[in-house]
Each structure stands twice: as structure tokens, then as C-alpha cells.
Short mmCIF file of C-alpha atoms in Angstrom, two decimals:
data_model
loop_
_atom_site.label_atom_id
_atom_site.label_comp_id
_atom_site.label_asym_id
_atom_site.label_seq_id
_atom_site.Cartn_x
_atom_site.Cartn_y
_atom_site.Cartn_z
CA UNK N 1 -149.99 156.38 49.10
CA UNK N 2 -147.82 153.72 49.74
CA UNK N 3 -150.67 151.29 49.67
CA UNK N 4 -151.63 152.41 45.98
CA UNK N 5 -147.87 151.74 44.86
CA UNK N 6 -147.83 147.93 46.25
CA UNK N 7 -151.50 147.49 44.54
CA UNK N 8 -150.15 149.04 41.31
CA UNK N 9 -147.20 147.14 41.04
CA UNK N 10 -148.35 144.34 42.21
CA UNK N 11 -151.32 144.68 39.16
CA UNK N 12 -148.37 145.87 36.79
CA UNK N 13 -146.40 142.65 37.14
CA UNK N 14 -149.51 140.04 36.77
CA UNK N 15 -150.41 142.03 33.13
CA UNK N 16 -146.60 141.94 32.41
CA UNK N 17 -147.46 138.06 33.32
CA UNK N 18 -149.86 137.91 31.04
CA UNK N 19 -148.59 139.89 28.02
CA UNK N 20 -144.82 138.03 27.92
CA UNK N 21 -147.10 134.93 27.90
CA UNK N 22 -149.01 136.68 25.30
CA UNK N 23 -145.82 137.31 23.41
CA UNK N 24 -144.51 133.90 23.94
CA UNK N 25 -147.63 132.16 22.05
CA UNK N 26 -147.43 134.18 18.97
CA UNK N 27 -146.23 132.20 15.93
CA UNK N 28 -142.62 132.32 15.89
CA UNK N 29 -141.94 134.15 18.86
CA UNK N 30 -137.93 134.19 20.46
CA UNK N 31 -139.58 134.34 23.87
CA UNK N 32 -140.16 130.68 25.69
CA UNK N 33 -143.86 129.62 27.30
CA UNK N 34 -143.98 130.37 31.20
CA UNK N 35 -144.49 126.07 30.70
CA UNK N 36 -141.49 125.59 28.32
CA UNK N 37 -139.83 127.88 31.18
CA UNK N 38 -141.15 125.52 34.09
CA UNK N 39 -140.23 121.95 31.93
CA UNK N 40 -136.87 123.73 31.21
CA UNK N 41 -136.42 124.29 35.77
CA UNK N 42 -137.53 120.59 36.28
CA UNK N 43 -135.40 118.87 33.91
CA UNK N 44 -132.24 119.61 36.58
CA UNK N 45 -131.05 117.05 37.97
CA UNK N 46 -128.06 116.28 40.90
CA UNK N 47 -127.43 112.83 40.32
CA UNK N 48 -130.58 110.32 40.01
CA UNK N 49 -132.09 113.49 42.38
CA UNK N 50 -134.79 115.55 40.08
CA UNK N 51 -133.72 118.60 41.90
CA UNK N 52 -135.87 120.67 39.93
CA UNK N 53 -138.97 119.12 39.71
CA UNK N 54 -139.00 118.53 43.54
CA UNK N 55 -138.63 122.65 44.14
CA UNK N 56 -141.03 123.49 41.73
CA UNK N 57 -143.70 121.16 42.84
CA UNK N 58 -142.97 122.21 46.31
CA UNK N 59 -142.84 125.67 45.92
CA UNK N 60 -146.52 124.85 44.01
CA UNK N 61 -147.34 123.04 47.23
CA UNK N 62 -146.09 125.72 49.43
CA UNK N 63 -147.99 128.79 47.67
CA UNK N 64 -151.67 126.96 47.48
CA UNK N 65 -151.19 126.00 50.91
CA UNK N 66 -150.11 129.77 52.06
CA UNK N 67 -153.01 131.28 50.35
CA UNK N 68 -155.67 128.60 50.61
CA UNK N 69 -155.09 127.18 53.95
CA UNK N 70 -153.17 129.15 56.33
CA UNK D 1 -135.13 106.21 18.37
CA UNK D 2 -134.37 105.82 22.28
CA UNK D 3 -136.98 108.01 24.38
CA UNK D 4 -135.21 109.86 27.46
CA UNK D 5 -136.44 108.41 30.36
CA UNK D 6 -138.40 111.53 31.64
CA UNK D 7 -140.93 111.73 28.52
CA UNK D 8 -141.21 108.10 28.31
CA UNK D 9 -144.74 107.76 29.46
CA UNK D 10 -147.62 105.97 27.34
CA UNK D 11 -150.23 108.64 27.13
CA UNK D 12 -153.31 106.39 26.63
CA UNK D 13 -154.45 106.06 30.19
CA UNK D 14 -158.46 106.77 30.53
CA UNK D 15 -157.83 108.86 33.87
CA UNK D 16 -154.89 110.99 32.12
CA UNK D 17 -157.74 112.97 29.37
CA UNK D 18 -159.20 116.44 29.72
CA UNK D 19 -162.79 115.03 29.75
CA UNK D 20 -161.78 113.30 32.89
CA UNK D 21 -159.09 115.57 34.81
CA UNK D 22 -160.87 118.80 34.45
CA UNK D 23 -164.27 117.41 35.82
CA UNK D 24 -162.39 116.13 38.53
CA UNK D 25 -160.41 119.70 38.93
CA UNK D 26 -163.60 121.34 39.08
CA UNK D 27 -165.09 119.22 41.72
CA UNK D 28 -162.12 119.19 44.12
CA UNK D 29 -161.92 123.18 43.52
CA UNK D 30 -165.79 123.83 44.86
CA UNK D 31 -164.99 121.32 47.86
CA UNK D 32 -161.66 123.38 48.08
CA UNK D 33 -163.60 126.73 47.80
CA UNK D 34 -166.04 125.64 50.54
CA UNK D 35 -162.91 125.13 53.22
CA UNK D 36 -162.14 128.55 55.64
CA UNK D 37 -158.59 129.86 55.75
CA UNK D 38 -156.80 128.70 59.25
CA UNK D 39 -159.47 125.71 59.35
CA UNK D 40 -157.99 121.69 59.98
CA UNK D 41 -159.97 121.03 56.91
CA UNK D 42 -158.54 123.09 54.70
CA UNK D 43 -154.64 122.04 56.06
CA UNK D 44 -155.02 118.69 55.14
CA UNK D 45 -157.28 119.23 52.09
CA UNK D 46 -154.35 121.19 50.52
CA UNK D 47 -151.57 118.57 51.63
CA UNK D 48 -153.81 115.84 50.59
CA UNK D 49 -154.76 117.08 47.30
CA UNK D 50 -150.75 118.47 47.14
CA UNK D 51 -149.67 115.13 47.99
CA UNK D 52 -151.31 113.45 45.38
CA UNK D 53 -150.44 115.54 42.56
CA UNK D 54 -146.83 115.28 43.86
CA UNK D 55 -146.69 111.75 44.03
CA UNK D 56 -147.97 111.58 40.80
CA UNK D 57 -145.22 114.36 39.29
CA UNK D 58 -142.65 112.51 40.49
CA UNK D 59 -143.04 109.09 38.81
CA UNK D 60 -144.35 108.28 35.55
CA UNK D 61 -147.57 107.93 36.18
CA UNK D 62 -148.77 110.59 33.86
CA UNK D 63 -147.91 111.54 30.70
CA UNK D 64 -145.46 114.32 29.91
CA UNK D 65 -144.62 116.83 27.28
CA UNK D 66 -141.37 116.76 26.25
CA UNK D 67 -139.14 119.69 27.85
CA UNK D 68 -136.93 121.88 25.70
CA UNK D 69 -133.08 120.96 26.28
CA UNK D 70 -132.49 124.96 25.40
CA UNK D 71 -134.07 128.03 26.03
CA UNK D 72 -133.92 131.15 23.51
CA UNK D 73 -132.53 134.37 24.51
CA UNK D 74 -135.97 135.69 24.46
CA UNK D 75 -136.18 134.37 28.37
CA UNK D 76 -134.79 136.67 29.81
CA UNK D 77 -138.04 138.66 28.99
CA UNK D 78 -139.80 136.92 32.19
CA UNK D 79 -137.07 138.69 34.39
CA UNK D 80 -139.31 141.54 34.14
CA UNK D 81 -142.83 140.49 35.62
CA UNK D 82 -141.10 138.34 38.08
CA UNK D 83 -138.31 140.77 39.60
CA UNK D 84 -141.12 143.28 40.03
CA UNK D 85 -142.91 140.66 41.86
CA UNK D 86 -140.36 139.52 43.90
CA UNK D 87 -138.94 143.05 44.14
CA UNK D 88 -142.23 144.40 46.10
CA UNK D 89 -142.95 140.75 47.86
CA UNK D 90 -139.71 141.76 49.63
CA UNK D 91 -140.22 145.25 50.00
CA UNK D 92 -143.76 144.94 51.57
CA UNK D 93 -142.65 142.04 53.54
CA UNK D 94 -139.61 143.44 55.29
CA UNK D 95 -141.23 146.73 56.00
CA UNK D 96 -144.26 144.89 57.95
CA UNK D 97 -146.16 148.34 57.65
CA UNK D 98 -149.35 146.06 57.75
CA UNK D 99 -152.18 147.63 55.36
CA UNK D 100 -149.85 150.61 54.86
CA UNK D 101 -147.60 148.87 52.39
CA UNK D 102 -149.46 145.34 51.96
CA UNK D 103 -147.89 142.23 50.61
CA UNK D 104 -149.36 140.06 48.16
CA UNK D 105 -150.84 137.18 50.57
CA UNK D 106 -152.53 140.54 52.39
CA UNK D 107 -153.80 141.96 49.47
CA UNK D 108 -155.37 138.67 48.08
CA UNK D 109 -156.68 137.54 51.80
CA UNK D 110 -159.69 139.30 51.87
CA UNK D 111 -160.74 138.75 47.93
CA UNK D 112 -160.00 134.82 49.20
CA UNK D 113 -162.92 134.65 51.47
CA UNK D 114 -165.37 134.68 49.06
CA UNK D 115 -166.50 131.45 48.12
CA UNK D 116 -166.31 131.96 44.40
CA UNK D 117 -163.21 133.57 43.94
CA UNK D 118 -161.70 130.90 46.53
CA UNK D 119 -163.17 127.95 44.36
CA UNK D 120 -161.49 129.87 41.29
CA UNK D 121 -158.01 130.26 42.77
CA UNK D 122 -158.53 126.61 44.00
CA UNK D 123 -158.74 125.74 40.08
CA UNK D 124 -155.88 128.06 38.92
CA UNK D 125 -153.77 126.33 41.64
CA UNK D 126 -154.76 123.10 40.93
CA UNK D 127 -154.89 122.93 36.96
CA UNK D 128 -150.98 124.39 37.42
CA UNK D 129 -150.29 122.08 39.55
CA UNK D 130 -151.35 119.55 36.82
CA UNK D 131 -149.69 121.58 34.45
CA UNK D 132 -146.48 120.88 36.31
CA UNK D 133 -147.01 117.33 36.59
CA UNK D 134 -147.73 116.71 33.06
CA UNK D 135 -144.43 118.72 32.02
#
């Protein structure tokens, strides 16, 4: 049972993924690209530091080597 | 018109088009795919392909979109896929009830040893990562 409810919801939020991205490309649509979303993260910055693009590339890093490597 | 200094980048290197990145995506993805979880191999092919693409995201060496300086309300829309994500990631993770209540990683391990569908999440990780890099 409670295997069924992590495999559902785990499936339910990848399509919800997919159909806000969905939403996002339609002309004219209020709703921001999952890439507009990710430029948006990276441009912080803490001084000359690019905070944000050095956590998002690292987390990137950090979840292809998790699934693919470890 | 002053560029800022993060878009900046002259876009007409030979290396930095589609007909030559996703070749090369596709190539490293099948050697990628052919590397066993837990192996040396795979360790340092994922830093050394992850090093790469992060040296090359943090300086200008490619070409970037230009990033939006706002983001519309409509944002708050991706609070939904991703706190259900993260939402069961922690549920499933702090419960440790194994294959009872799986996490994600445990769920996709088996589906990963299969060469094809490792070669394809190979490219989805990698042509993100050069999504990143390019924004």
C-alpha cells in the first residue's frame, strides 16, 4: 500500500513537471519556463561570488552523480 | 547599449552549435550508459564529465541566454510539482522502510541498470547540465 502511494506521487509530481512546463510554453502564458526559473536562481550573486550558479550546477553535479554513479 | 557582464559572450564559436554539442552529448551518454553503478569508472566519469561542464558554466566560455531580471506571479505554479517531490523525498527517506515506502533514488535504481534507459538518463542529465551552462 504504502509502496503504491510513493510510486503514485512520485509519477503525479513528474506529469505536474511536465504540464506547468506545458503551461509555461504556451503563447502568452503568466507562468515562467522551468529554464527562465533556473537563469532567474543563477543570476544571485554575494559579492563577485555567483552564489547561484555554483548551487545549481552543483546540485546538477550532485544528482547525476547519486543516480549514475553511486 | 552596455551588455551585463553575464550575457556578454560572442556566440559564434564552432564547438558552441547543436550540430556539434548534441553529437558529442550522445556519444559521452552511450560511454556513460555502458559504466555500472558503484564502479571507479563511473565515479570519475561523472566528476570528469561534471567538471567540465562546470568549468565551462562558470566562465564565459559559452554562450548564454539572457536571464529574466523578474519573474511573473505565475511561478509560484512550480511550488506544486516540486513540494510534492520534495514532500515524499523526505517522507520516504526519513521513514527508511526500504521497499515498503521507497524513495526516488530506490525506485529509479533498478530501471537504471539497463543499459538503455541508463544511456537515456545519461543524456537528460547531461543536455541539462548544458542547459544550465548556456543560461
Amino acid at each position: 500500500m504504502m509502496r503504491t502511494i510513493a510510486i503514485t506521487g512520485f509519477l503525479l509530481s513528474l506529469v505536474l513537471f511536465a504540464v506547468v512546463e506545458w503551461a509555461a510554453r504556451r503563447e502568452g502564458s503568466r507562468i515562467p519556463s522551468i529554464g527562465d526559473v533556473c537563469a532567474y536562481l543563477m543570476r544571485y550573486e554575494v559579492g563577485p561570488v555567483p552564489v547561484g550558479r555554483i548551487g545549481l550546477l552543483g546540485f546538477w553535479w550532485w544528482v547525476g552523480w547519486h543516480f549514475l554513479a553511486r | 547599449m552596455e551588455q551585463p557582464h553575464d550575457l556578454a559572450v560572442d556566440a559564434s564559436r564552432v564547438w558552441d552549435r547543436p550540430i556539434v554539442t548534441v553529437p558529442v552529448l550522445i556519444c559521452l551518454s552511450l560511454v556513460g550508459g555502458q559504466l555500472p553503478s558503484f564502479s571507479t569508472a563511473a565515479n570519475l566519469y561523472t566528476l570528469g564529465t561534471g567538471s567540465a561542464l562546470i568549468w565551462l558554466g562558470l566562465g564565459n566560455r559559452a554562450a548564454r541566454r539572457p536571464a529574466p531580471r523578474r519573474l511573473p506571479s505565475g511561478v509560484l505554479w512550480w511550488l506544486l510539482p516540486v513540494a510534492l517531490f520534495a514532500v515524499l523525498e523526505a517522507a520516504t527517506f526519513l521513514m527508511a522502510a526500504k521497499d515498503e515506502f521507497p524513495t526516488f533514488s530506490r525506485l529509479a535504481d533498478p530501471l537504471l541498470e539497463e543499459e538503455l534507459l541508463r544511456s537515456a538518463a545519461w543524456m537528460l542529465w547531461l543536455a541539462t547540465f548544458w542547459g544550465l551552462v548556456r543560461r
